[in-house]
Coordinates of C-alpha atoms and ligand atoms in Angstrom, one line a residue:
X4 CA 1.8 13.0 -23.2
X5 CA 0.9 16.6 -23.7
X6 CA 3.1 19.6 -24.8
X7 CA 3.5 21.3 -21.9
X8 CA 2.9 24.7 -21.2
X9 CA 6.5 25.5 -21.3
X10 CA 8.0 26.7 -17.8
X11 CA 10.0 29.8 -18.2
X12 CA 13.3 28.7 -19.9
X13 CA 15.5 31.5 -19.4
X14 CA 15.9 33.9 -16.7
X15 CA 14.2 37.1 -16.5
X16 CA 15.8 39.7 -14.5
X17 CA 12.5 40.9 -12.7
X18 CA 14.3 43.1 -10.0
X19 CA 17.1 45.2 -10.0
X20 CA 18.2 43.7 -7.1
X21 CA 20.6 40.6 -8.4
X22 CA 22.9 40.0 -5.6
X23 CA 22.2 39.2 -1.9
X24 CA 18.6 38.2 -2.7
X25 CA 17.1 36.7 0.2
X26 CA 14.3 34.3 -0.8
X27 CA 11.8 32.1 1.5
X28 CA 10.5 29.0 -0.2
X29 CA 7.5 27.3 1.6
X30 CA 5.3 24.2 0.5
X31 CA 2.0 23.4 2.6
X32 CA -1.4 22.4 2.5
X33 CA -1.0 19.0 1.1
X34 CA 1.3 17.0 2.9
X35 CA 5.0 17.6 4.5
X36 CA 4.8 21.1 4.7
X37 CA 8.2 22.8 4.7
X38 CA 9.9 26.3 4.5
X39 CA 13.5 27.1 3.1
X40 CA 15.5 30.0 2.7
X41 CA 18.0 30.8 -0.1
X42 CA 20.4 33.8 0.3
X43 CA 22.8 34.9 -2.8
X44 CA 22.0 31.8 -4.5
X45 CA 22.5 29.4 -1.8
X46 CA 20.3 27.2 0.6
X47 CA 20.8 28.7 4.2
X48 CA 18.4 26.5 5.7
X49 CA 15.5 24.2 5.5
X50 CA 13.2 22.4 7.7
X51 CA 10.1 20.4 7.5
X52 CA 7.1 21.5 9.9
X53 CA 6.8 18.0 11.1
X54 CA 10.1 18.1 12.9
X55 CA 9.2 21.4 14.6
X56 CA 5.5 20.9 15.3
X57 CA 6.1 17.4 16.4
X58 CA 3.1 15.9 14.3
X59 CA 4.1 13.5 11.3
X60 CA 3.3 14.7 8.1
X61 CA 2.4 18.0 9.1
X62 CA 0.6 19.4 6.5
X63 CA -0.7 22.7 7.8
X64 CA 1.0 26.6 6.7
X65 CA 4.5 25.8 8.4
X66 CA 4.6 28.7 10.7
X67 CA 7.2 27.2 13.0
X68 CA 9.4 26.1 9.9
X69 CA 9.4 30.0 8.8
X70 CA 10.1 31.2 12.1
X71 CA 13.0 29.0 12.6
X72 CA 14.4 29.6 9.1
X73 CA 13.9 33.7 9.3
X74 CA 15.5 33.3 13.3
X75 CA 18.8 30.7 11.7
X76 CA 19.3 33.4 9.2
X77 CA 18.9 36.8 11.3
X78 CA 16.1 37.8 8.9
X79 CA 13.0 39.5 9.4
X80 CA 10.1 39.3 6.5
X81 CA 10.5 42.4 5.6
X82 CA 14.2 41.8 4.2
X83 CA 12.9 39.3 2.2
X84 CA 13.0 39.8 -1.7
X85 CA 10.4 37.0 -2.4
X86 CA 8.2 34.5 -0.8
X87 CA 7.6 31.8 -3.2
X88 CA 4.8 29.5 -2.5
X89 CA 5.4 25.8 -4.4
X90 CA 2.6 25.5 -6.3
X91 CA 0.2 27.8 -8.4
X92 CA -3.2 27.8 -6.0
X93 CA -5.6 28.8 -8.8
X94 CA -4.2 26.2 -11.4
X95 CA -4.9 23.9 -8.4
X96 CA -8.6 24.9 -7.4
X97 CA -9.3 24.7 -11.3
X98 CA -8.6 21.0 -11.2
X99 CA -10.5 20.6 -8.4
X100 CA -13.3 22.1 -9.8
X101 CA -13.0 21.0 -13.4
X102 CA -12.9 17.4 -12.0
X103 CA -16.0 17.6 -9.7
X104 CA -17.9 19.0 -12.7
X105 CA -17.1 16.4 -14.7
X106 CA -17.9 13.6 -12.5
X107 CA -21.0 15.5 -11.2
X108 CA -23.2 13.8 -10.2
X109 CA -21.0 11.3 -8.5
X110 CA -19.2 14.0 -6.9
X111 CA -21.5 15.8 -5.4
X112 CA -21.0 14.6 -2.0
X113 CA -17.4 15.2 -2.1
X114 CA -17.3 18.3 -4.0
X115 CA -18.5 20.7 -1.0
X116 CA -15.7 19.5 0.9
X117 CA -13.2 19.9 -1.6
X118 CA -14.3 23.4 -2.4
X119 CA -14.0 24.3 1.4
X120 CA -10.4 22.8 1.4
X121 CA -9.6 24.9 -1.3
X122 CA -11.5 28.0 -0.7
X123 CA -9.6 27.8 3.1
X124 CA -6.2 27.3 2.5
X125 CA -5.0 26.7 -1.1
X126 CA -6.7 29.4 -3.3
X127 CA -5.8 32.4 -0.8
X128 CA -2.1 31.4 -0.4
X129 CA -1.5 35.1 -1.3
X130 CA -3.5 36.4 1.6
X131 CA -2.1 33.8 3.9
X132 CA 1.6 34.7 3.4
X133 CA 0.8 38.4 3.0
X134 CA -1.0 38.3 6.8
X135 CA 1.0 35.8 8.6
X136 CA 4.3 37.4 7.4
X137 CA 3.1 41.0 6.6
X138 CA 5.1 40.6 3.3
X139 CA 3.6 42.5 0.8
X140 CA 1.5 41.0 -1.9
X141 CA 3.8 42.0 -4.6
X142 CA 6.6 40.3 -3.5
X143 CA 4.8 36.9 -2.9
X144 CA 5.5 34.4 -6.1
X145 CA 4.4 31.1 -7.1
X146 CA 5.9 28.6 -9.2
X147 CA 4.3 25.6 -11.2
X148 CA 4.2 22.5 -8.8
X149 CA 6.5 20.3 -11.1
X150 CA 8.9 23.0 -11.5
X151 CA 9.6 23.0 -8.4
X152 CA 9.9 19.4 -8.3
X153 CA 12.2 19.7 -11.2
X154 CA 14.5 22.7 -9.5
X155 CA 14.9 20.6 -6.4
X156 CA 16.1 17.9 -8.8
X157 CA 18.4 19.5 -11.1
X158 CA 19.6 22.7 -9.3
X159 CA 20.8 20.5 -6.3
X160 CA 22.5 18.2 -8.3
X161 CA 26.5 18.2 -8.9
X162 CA 25.4 18.4 -12.5
X163 CA 25.4 21.2 -15.0
X164 CA 23.4 19.3 -18.1
X165 CA 20.5 16.7 -17.4
X166 CA 17.4 15.6 -18.6
X167 CA 14.7 16.0 -15.9
X168 CA 11.7 13.7 -14.8
X169 CA 9.3 14.4 -12.2
X170 CA 6.5 12.2 -10.9
X171 CA 4.1 12.6 -8.3
X172 CA 0.5 11.8 -7.1
X173 CA -0.7 15.5 -8.7
X174 CA 0.1 19.0 -8.2
X175 CA -1.9 21.4 -10.0
X176 CA -2.8 19.3 -13.4
X177 CA 0.7 18.0 -13.9
X178 CA 1.4 14.6 -12.5
X179 CA 4.4 13.6 -14.6
X180 CA 6.8 15.9 -16.8
X181 CA 9.8 15.4 -18.7
X182 CA 12.3 18.2 -19.4
X183 CA 16.1 19.3 -19.6
X184 CA 18.2 21.8 -17.5
X185 CA 21.3 23.5 -18.7
X186 CA 23.2 25.8 -16.2
X187 CA 26.7 25.7 -18.2
X188 CA 27.1 29.4 -19.1
X189 CA 26.1 31.1 -15.4
X190 CA 22.4 31.2 -16.3
X191 CA 19.9 28.5 -15.9
X192 CA 17.5 27.0 -18.1
X193 CA 14.8 24.6 -17.1
X194 CA 12.4 23.7 -19.7
X195 CA 9.8 21.2 -19.0
X196 CA 8.8 19.3 -22.3
X197 CA 5.7 17.5 -22.0
X198 CA 3.6 16.5 -19.2
X199 CA 0.9 14.0 -18.2
X200 CA -2.3 15.5 -16.5
X201 CA -4.5 14.5 -14.2
X202 CA -6.7 12.1 -13.4
X203 CA -3.5 10.1 -15.1
X204 CA -1.0 9.4 -12.5
X205 CA 1.5 6.7 -11.5
X206 CA 1.8 8.3 -8.3
X207 CA -2.0 8.1 -7.7
X208 CA -1.9 4.6 -8.9
X209 CA 0.7 3.5 -6.5
X210 CA -1.4 5.2 -3.7
X211 CA -4.5 3.6 -4.9
X212 CA -2.9 0.4 -4.2
X213 CA -1.4 1.8 -1.1
X214 CA -4.7 2.5 0.0
X215 CA -6.2 -0.6 -1.1
X216 CA -3.8 -2.9 0.6
X217 CA -5.0 -1.2 3.9
X218 CA -1.9 1.5 4.3
X219 CA -2.1 5.5 4.8
X220 CA -1.8 6.9 1.5
X221 CA 1.5 9.3 1.1
X222 CA 3.2 7.7 3.9
X223 CA 2.4 3.9 3.5
X224 CA 4.0 3.9 0.0
X225 CA 7.2 2.5 1.6
X226 CA 5.5 -0.2 3.0
X227 CA 4.0 -1.3 -0.2
X228 CA 7.7 -1.3 -1.9
X229 CA 8.7 -3.3 1.4
X230 CA 5.9 -6.0 0.5
X231 CA 6.5 -6.0 -3.1
X232 CA 9.8 -7.9 -1.9
X233 CA 7.8 -10.8 -0.5
X234 CA 5.3 -11.5 -3.4
X235 CA 4.9 -12.5 -7.1
X236 CA 4.1 -10.1 -9.8
X237 CA 0.9 -12.6 -10.4
X238 CA -1.1 -9.7 -10.6
X239 CA 1.4 -8.0 -13.6
X240 CA -1.0 -8.4 -16.4
X241 CA -4.2 -7.2 -14.4
X242 CA -2.4 -4.0 -13.2
X243 CA -1.4 -3.5 -16.8
X244 CA -5.1 -3.3 -17.6
X245 CA -5.7 -0.5 -15.3
X246 CA -2.9 1.4 -17.6
X247 CA -2.9 2.1 -21.0
X248 CA 0.5 3.0 -22.8
X249 CA 0.3 5.6 -25.5
X250 CA 2.3 5.8 -28.7
X251 CA 4.5 8.7 -27.0
X252 CA 5.8 6.6 -24.1
X253 CA 3.4 8.0 -21.9
X254 CA 0.0 6.3 -20.4
X255 CA -3.5 7.0 -19.4
X256 CA -5.5 5.4 -16.8
X257 CA -8.7 3.4 -17.2
X258 CA -10.9 5.2 -14.9
X259 CA -13.4 2.8 -14.8
X260 CA -10.8 1.2 -12.0
X261 CA -10.4 4.3 -10.0
X262 CA -12.2 7.2 -8.1
X263 CA -9.5 9.1 -7.4
X264 CA -11.2 12.1 -9.6
X265 CA -14.4 11.7 -8.2
X266 CA -14.6 11.4 -4.7
X267 CA -11.9 12.2 -1.7
X268 CA -13.2 9.2 -0.1
X269 CA -12.2 6.4 -2.0
X270 CA -9.5 6.1 -4.5
X271 CA -10.4 2.5 -6.2
X272 CA -14.0 1.8 -7.4
X273 CA -15.9 -1.4 -7.3
X274 CA -14.5 -2.6 -10.7
X275 CA -10.8 -2.5 -9.3
X276 CA -12.2 -4.7 -6.2
X277 CA -14.1 -7.2 -8.9
X278 CA -10.6 -7.1 -10.5
X279 CA -8.1 -7.7 -7.2
X280 CA -10.4 -9.4 -4.6
X281 CA -11.3 -7.3 -1.2
X282 CA -9.2 -4.9 0.1
X283 CA -7.3 -5.2 3.4
X284 CA -8.5 -3.5 6.4
X285 CA -5.7 -1.4 7.8
X286 CA -6.0 -3.3 11.4
X287 CA -5.7 -6.7 9.8
X288 CA -2.1 -8.3 10.0
X289 CA -0.7 -9.4 6.7
X290 CA 0.1 -12.9 7.4
X291 CA 2.1 -14.3 4.1
X292 CA 1.2 -17.9 5.1
X293 CA -2.4 -17.3 4.3
X294 CA -4.2 -16.9 0.9
X295 CA -4.8 -13.2 1.3
X296 CA -1.4 -12.4 2.5
X297 CA 0.1 -14.1 -0.3
X298 CA -2.6 -12.0 -2.4
X299 CA -1.7 -8.9 -1.2
X300 CA 1.8 -9.6 -1.6
X301 CA 1.6 -10.4 -5.1
X302 CA -0.6 -7.2 -5.8
X303 CA 2.1 -4.9 -4.0
X304 CA 5.0 -6.9 -6.8
X305 CA 2.6 -6.3 -9.5
X306 CA 1.9 -2.5 -9.1
X307 CA 5.6 -2.4 -8.3
X308 CA 6.7 -4.0 -11.4
X309 CA 4.1 -1.9 -13.3
X310 CA 5.6 1.4 -12.0
X311 CA 8.9 0.1 -12.7
X312 CA 8.8 -0.5 -16.3
X313 CA 6.7 2.4 -17.0
X314 CA 9.2 4.6 -15.7
X315 CA 12.2 2.6 -17.2
X316 CA 10.6 2.9 -20.5
X317 CA 9.6 6.8 -20.1
X318 CA 13.6 7.6 -18.8
X319 CA 14.8 5.6 -21.7
X320 CA 12.7 7.6 -24.4
X321 CA 14.0 10.7 -22.7
X322 CA 17.8 9.7 -23.1
X323 CA 16.9 8.9 -26.7
X324 CA 15.3 12.5 -27.0
X325 CA 18.0 14.3 -25.2
X326 CA 21.2 12.3 -25.8
X327 CA 22.4 13.5 -22.3
X328 CA 24.3 11.3 -20.0
X329 CA 22.6 12.7 -16.7
X330 CA 19.0 12.4 -15.3
X331 CA 17.9 14.1 -12.5
X332 CA 14.7 12.5 -10.8
X333 CA 12.1 14.7 -8.8
X334 CA 8.6 14.1 -7.4
X335 CA 7.6 11.7 -4.5
X336 CA 8.1 8.5 -6.7
X337 CA 11.3 9.2 -7.1
X338 CA 11.4 8.1 -2.9
X339 CA 11.1 4.7 -4.8
X340 CA 14.9 3.2 -4.8
X341 CA 13.8 0.0 -6.8
X342 CA 12.4 2.5 -9.5
X343 CA 15.7 4.6 -9.6
X344 CA 17.8 1.7 -9.6
X345 CA 16.3 0.1 -12.6
X346 CA 16.6 3.5 -14.4
X347 CA 19.9 3.8 -13.8
X348 CA 20.4 0.0 -15.0
X349 CA 18.4 -0.1 -17.9
X350 CA 17.3 3.2 -19.5
X351 CA 20.6 4.3 -20.9
X352 CA 21.6 7.6 -18.4
X353 CA 25.2 7.0 -17.1
X354 CA 24.2 9.0 -13.9
X355 CA 20.9 9.8 -12.1
X356 CA 20.7 12.5 -9.5
X357 CA 17.8 12.3 -6.7
X358 CA 17.7 14.8 -4.1
X359 CA 17.5 14.0 -0.5
X360 CA 14.0 15.4 -0.5
X361 CA 12.3 14.4 -3.8
X362 CA 9.0 15.0 -2.8
X363 CA 6.6 17.9 -1.8
X364 CA 8.6 19.3 1.2
X365 CA 11.6 19.5 -1.1
X366 CA 9.7 21.9 -3.1
X367 CA 10.5 24.8 -0.7
X368 CA 13.9 24.6 -1.3
X369 CA 13.1 24.0 -5.0
X370 CA 11.0 27.1 -5.4
X371 CA 12.9 29.2 -3.8
X372 CA 16.0 28.4 -6.1
X373 CA 13.6 28.4 -8.9
X374 CA 12.7 31.8 -8.2
X375 CA 16.3 33.1 -7.7
X376 CA 17.6 31.5 -11.2
X377 CA 14.5 31.6 -13.4
X378 CA 12.6 34.7 -11.9
X379 CA 15.3 37.2 -10.8
X380 CA 18.1 35.7 -13.0
X381 CA 20.5 35.4 -10.8
X382 CA 23.9 33.5 -11.8
X383 CA 24.3 29.8 -11.2
X384 CA 25.9 28.7 -8.0
X385 CA 27.6 25.1 -7.2
X386 CA 25.5 24.1 -4.1
X387 CA 26.5 22.1 -0.7
X388 CA 25.8 18.1 -1.9
X389 CA 24.3 17.5 1.6
X390 CA 20.8 17.3 2.8
X391 CA 21.8 18.9 6.4
X392 CA 19.8 21.9 6.4
X393 CA 17.9 21.5 9.5
X394 CA 18.1 22.6 13.2
X395 CA 21.4 21.6 14.8
X396 CA 21.1 19.5 18.4
X397 CA 22.2 21.0 21.7
X398 CA 24.4 18.6 23.6
X399 CA 24.0 20.8 26.6
X400 CA 20.4 20.3 26.3
X401 CA 20.7 16.1 26.2
X402 CA 23.4 16.3 29.1
X403 CA 20.9 18.5 31.3
X404 CA 17.8 16.5 30.4
X405 CA 19.6 13.4 31.2
X406 CA 21.3 14.5 34.4
X407 CA 17.7 16.0 35.9
X408 CA 16.5 12.6 35.1
X409 CA 19.0 10.7 36.8
X410 CA 20.7 8.9 34.1
X411 CA 24.3 8.1 33.3
X412 CA 25.9 10.9 31.6
X413 CA 29.7 11.1 30.8
X414 CA 31.4 14.3 28.3
X415 CA 33.9 12.6 26.2
X416 CA 36.6 13.8 24.2
X417 CA 36.2 12.7 20.2
X418 CA 38.5 9.5 20.3
X419 CA 37.2 8.0 23.5
X420 CA 33.4 8.7 22.3
X421 CA 34.2 7.4 19.4
X422 CA 35.6 4.4 20.8
X423 CA 32.9 3.8 23.3
X424 CA 30.4 3.6 20.9
X425 CA 32.1 1.2 18.7
X426 CA 32.7 -0.9 21.4
X427 CA 28.7 -0.6 22.4
X428 CA 27.9 -1.6 18.9
X429 CA 30.1 -4.3 19.0
X430 CA 28.8 -5.4 21.8
X431 CA 25.1 -5.7 20.2
X432 CA 24.0 -2.3 21.7
X433 CA 21.4 -0.1 19.8
X434 CA 22.7 3.7 19.9
X435 CA 20.6 7.1 19.6
X436 CA 23.1 8.9 17.0
X437 CA 22.4 13.2 17.0
X438 CA 24.8 15.2 15.1
X439 CA 24.7 18.6 14.1
X440 CA 21.9 19.6 11.7
X441 CA 19.1 17.8 10.9
X442 CA 18.2 16.1 7.5
X443 CA 15.8 17.9 5.0
X444 CA 13.7 15.0 3.7
X445 CA 12.1 11.7 5.0
X446 CA 15.4 10.0 5.4
X447 CA 18.2 9.7 8.2
X448 CA 21.3 10.2 6.5
X449 CA 23.6 10.2 9.7
X450 CA 22.6 13.1 11.8
X451 CA 19.7 11.6 13.5
X452 CA 19.9 7.7 13.5
X453 CA 19.6 5.0 15.4
X454 CA 22.5 2.8 14.6
X455 CA 23.2 -0.8 15.6
X456 CA 24.7 -4.1 14.4
X457 CA 23.6 -5.2 10.7
X458 CA 24.4 -9.0 11.4
X459 CA 21.7 -10.9 12.6
X460 CA 17.8 -11.1 11.8
X461 CA 17.5 -11.2 15.2
X462 CA 18.5 -7.7 15.7
X463 CA 15.9 -6.4 12.8
X464 CA 13.2 -8.0 14.9
X465 CA 14.2 -6.5 18.1
X466 CA 14.5 -3.2 16.3
X467 CA 11.0 -4.0 14.7
X468 CA 9.6 -5.0 17.9
X469 CA 10.9 -3.0 20.9
X470 CA 11.6 0.3 18.9
X471 CA 10.2 1.0 15.9
X472 CA 6.7 -0.7 16.4
X473 CA 6.1 -1.8 13.0
X474 CA 5.5 -4.5 10.7
X475 CA 7.8 -7.4 10.1
X476 CA 8.2 -7.4 6.7
X477 CA 9.9 -3.5 6.9
X478 CA 13.4 -4.0 6.0
X479 CA 16.2 -1.9 7.6
X480 CA 18.9 -0.1 5.8
X481 CA 22.8 -0.4 5.8
X482 CA 25.3 2.5 5.9
X483 CA 28.9 1.6 4.4
X484 CA 32.0 3.8 3.8
X485 CA 32.4 4.8 0.1
X486 CA 35.8 3.1 -0.1
X487 CA 34.1 -0.1 0.9
X488 CA 31.2 -0.2 -0.7
X489 CA 31.9 -2.4 -3.5
X490 CA 33.1 -5.2 -1.5
X491 CA 29.6 -5.8 0.3
X492 CA 27.2 -4.6 -2.4
X493 CA 27.0 -5.0 -5.8
X494 CA 26.7 -1.3 -7.4
X495 CA 26.6 -0.5 -10.9
X496 CA 28.4 2.2 -12.2
X497 CA 26.3 5.4 -11.1
X498 CA 25.2 3.1 -8.2
X499 CA 27.2 4.9 -5.3
X500 CA 26.0 8.4 -6.5
X501 CA 22.2 7.3 -6.1
X502 CA 23.3 5.5 -2.8
X503 CA 24.4 9.0 -1.4
X504 CA 20.9 9.6 -0.3
X505 CA 19.8 6.2 0.0
X506 CA 17.8 6.4 -3.4
X507 CA 18.5 3.1 -4.5
X508 CA 18.3 -0.2 -4.0
X509 CA 20.8 -2.9 -4.8
X510 CA 22.0 -5.8 -4.4
X511 CA 24.0 -7.1 -1.1
X512 CA 26.9 -9.4 -2.3
X513 CA 25.6 -13.1 -1.8
X514 CA 28.7 -13.8 0.2
X515 CA 27.9 -11.1 2.5
X516 CA 24.2 -11.7 3.2
X517 CA 24.4 -14.1 5.9
X518 CA 26.5 -11.4 7.8
X519 CA 24.4 -8.5 6.8
X520 CA 21.2 -10.1 7.6
X521 CA 19.4 -7.3 9.5
X522 CA 19.4 -5.1 6.5
X523 CA 19.3 -7.6 3.7
X524 CA 15.9 -7.6 2.1
X525 CA 14.2 -11.0 1.4
X526 CA 15.0 -10.6 -2.1
X527 CA 18.8 -10.1 -1.4
X528 CA 18.7 -6.5 -1.9
X529 CA 19.4 -3.3 0.4
X530 CA 18.9 0.2 0.5
X531 CA 22.1 1.1 1.3
X532 CA 23.6 4.5 2.1
X533 CA 27.0 5.0 0.4
X534 CA 28.9 7.5 2.9
X535 CA 31.7 9.6 1.5
X536 CA 33.9 11.2 4.6
X537 CA 32.7 14.5 3.7
X538 CA 29.2 14.5 4.2
X539 CA 29.1 13.0 7.4
X540 CA 32.6 12.8 9.2
X541 CA 31.8 11.6 12.3
X542 CA 29.6 8.7 11.6
X543 CA 32.2 8.0 8.6
X544 CA 34.8 7.5 11.5
X545 CA 32.5 5.6 13.7
X546 CA 31.9 3.3 10.8
X547 CA 35.7 2.8 10.7
X548 CA 36.2 2.2 14.7
X549 CA 33.2 -0.6 14.0
X550 CA 34.9 -2.0 11.2
X551 CA 38.4 -2.4 13.1
X552 CA 36.4 -4.4 15.7
X553 CA 34.1 -6.3 13.9
X554 CA 35.9 -6.8 10.1
X555 CA 32.8 -5.5 8.9
X556 CA 32.5 -1.5 8.4
X557 CA 28.7 -1.7 8.1
X558 CA 26.0 -0.4 10.4
X559 CA 22.4 -0.9 10.4
X560 CA 21.1 3.0 9.9
X561 CA 17.7 3.7 10.3
X562 CA 15.5 7.3 11.5
X563 CA 15.7 8.3 14.8
X564 CA 12.0 7.7 15.7
X565 CA 9.5 5.5 16.7
X566 CA 6.5 4.5 14.7
X567 CA 3.8 7.5 14.0
X568 CA 6.4 10.2 15.1
X569 CA 8.3 12.5 12.8
X570 CA 12.1 12.0 13.2
X571 CA 13.6 13.3 16.5
X572 CA 15.2 17.1 15.9
X573 CA 16.1 18.6 19.3
X574 CA 17.9 16.5 22.0
X575 CA 14.7 16.8 24.2
X576 CA 13.0 14.7 21.6
X577 CA 16.2 12.6 21.4
X578 CA 15.8 11.9 25.0
X579 CA 12.5 10.9 25.4
X580 CA 12.3 8.5 22.4
X581 CA 15.6 7.0 24.0
X582 CA 13.8 6.7 27.5
X583 CA 10.8 5.3 25.7
X584 CA 12.2 2.7 23.8
X585 CA 14.9 0.2 23.5
X586 CA 17.8 2.0 22.8
X587 CA 20.7 1.5 24.8
X588 CA 22.9 4.7 24.6
X589 CA 22.5 8.3 23.1
X590 CA 24.8 10.7 21.7
X591 CA 24.9 14.3 20.8
X592 CA 28.1 16.5 20.5
X593 CA 30.4 15.1 23.5
X594 CA 27.6 13.9 25.6
X595 CA 26.9 10.2 26.1
X596 CA 24.0 8.8 27.8
X597 CA 23.9 5.5 29.0
X598 CA 21.0 3.0 30.2
X599 CA 21.9 0.0 32.3
X600 CA 23.2 -2.5 29.8
X601 CA 20.3 -5.1 29.2
X602 CA 21.5 -8.6 30.1
X603 CA 19.9 -10.0 26.7
X604 CA 22.2 -8.3 24.3
X605 CA 25.4 -10.1 23.2
X606 CA 28.4 -9.2 21.3
X607 CA 28.6 -9.5 17.6
X608 CA 32.3 -9.6 17.6
X609 CA 32.5 -13.2 17.7
X610 CA 29.6 -13.4 15.5
X611 CA 31.0 -11.7 12.3
X612 CA 34.5 -12.8 12.9
Ligands
LIG704 FE1 4.3 16.4 -5.5

């Protein structure tokens, strides 16, 4: 692992404006573009471009997200003290150029495309921001990509001193960093000590298997993790030949097996195929009864195990080095809940914090916070500990759309609404649940959710078939009130914190697995959300009401979208999704829209009693 160019460690006061500083953070041009606004050191709003443009994983310059953030805060671009981009474009360009030249002549076909992409967008970010927003160039700042990841992880976590580990595919050059943060005396120190550099990357190792297994890179990694539970790590020794551990606990990839450093067209080489067999084509089903199906599941299990053991070792070394009890994890790799749970269990850290948006979208917020604390040297702030920074749902929009469409619309007092929905859920209905501001990050944590009973595998299959339109091996997640979590889930010390934003996978207690079949993965685990009342009080109340009816205060909670679409944002998108798929009832504010009950649904009260 290289010594890093150390990130700015101490605050540098660059501006006379040290209070009420208004900063717009932007991430764009790779995947999951987003914008966020921080005022006086505190986030005011943040949203991914896909939620507004309705293009999943939208990577374009996030004009709609910026527009919404400015409108939400009542700011004009001229009011902003700074606009911060989440990576240093010239360094990224340097990496693309250097990699292409190193790989010449193998790279000659992809090189023009890479250069065109960079010249078109990435390098000239300052000009794009300046011309699109009318902000003077001197107000446009850049953070390093992993400094933004580290800031997202550390500055949003309820800890004042922590070790920091970030890992993703690649930023400019860094693919993994280790460091520490300290904000005990009102000033912020955020130091990245060392880094692993492209083309050596755990994120790209995992993405290479994602592509090899026929899933889209940057969004199919979830599928690899889901598939891994169905396989045995029988190829683990072969995966280990791809990655050489170094004495300092880091790693290098054996580049003979990869092509990601020479071409954008394919990430694995012919030697990789010689080692693991023919790749899966995207449209071939995965049939675990066939030799190939089992081979693919075993490949997924094997790369998952190598990712876990490598990161656990790096985290363990970081714990020894820093002696700190807390760890903040950032970067796209921190979306892997199995890895996170193993780090918590095995690295020696007592608490592990993963933000709701550890990936690149979250960097919009991290870049803005980094600029506030480090560039402007503004005082430290404790931040609200929730993910709800996006646009709010307008219940009257829902009522209007449903009435115009001739559906049954009711406006209920809160106690009646909770009773009605708890009854519907206990009767086996599927409910679309929209509540307040939407989540920032890829997970529905109680404001844009599809909720249903978690008890039977038939419900899981129905959701996959009729609503999510996705592979049958994809698991669903449960949500449980914090006070009841230990009864149903085997949470280690610190597990509930990791589960606050669904960032850990933990065992379902064996005696409850049959009654939680829709949310228990094939290996007996679940990516549970442990819900504190203060974070989403309405959903918390609903869980309790459901528990009173069924004896089990646990619901299946999956993101409110169908396959290939972003999570719904506005009421109209929730309504259109409700009309197009098998959701039975839809809630926003006091409004309940109900479809005619399906005759196929059955009461689950008896099932769990
Ligand atoms: Fe990243």
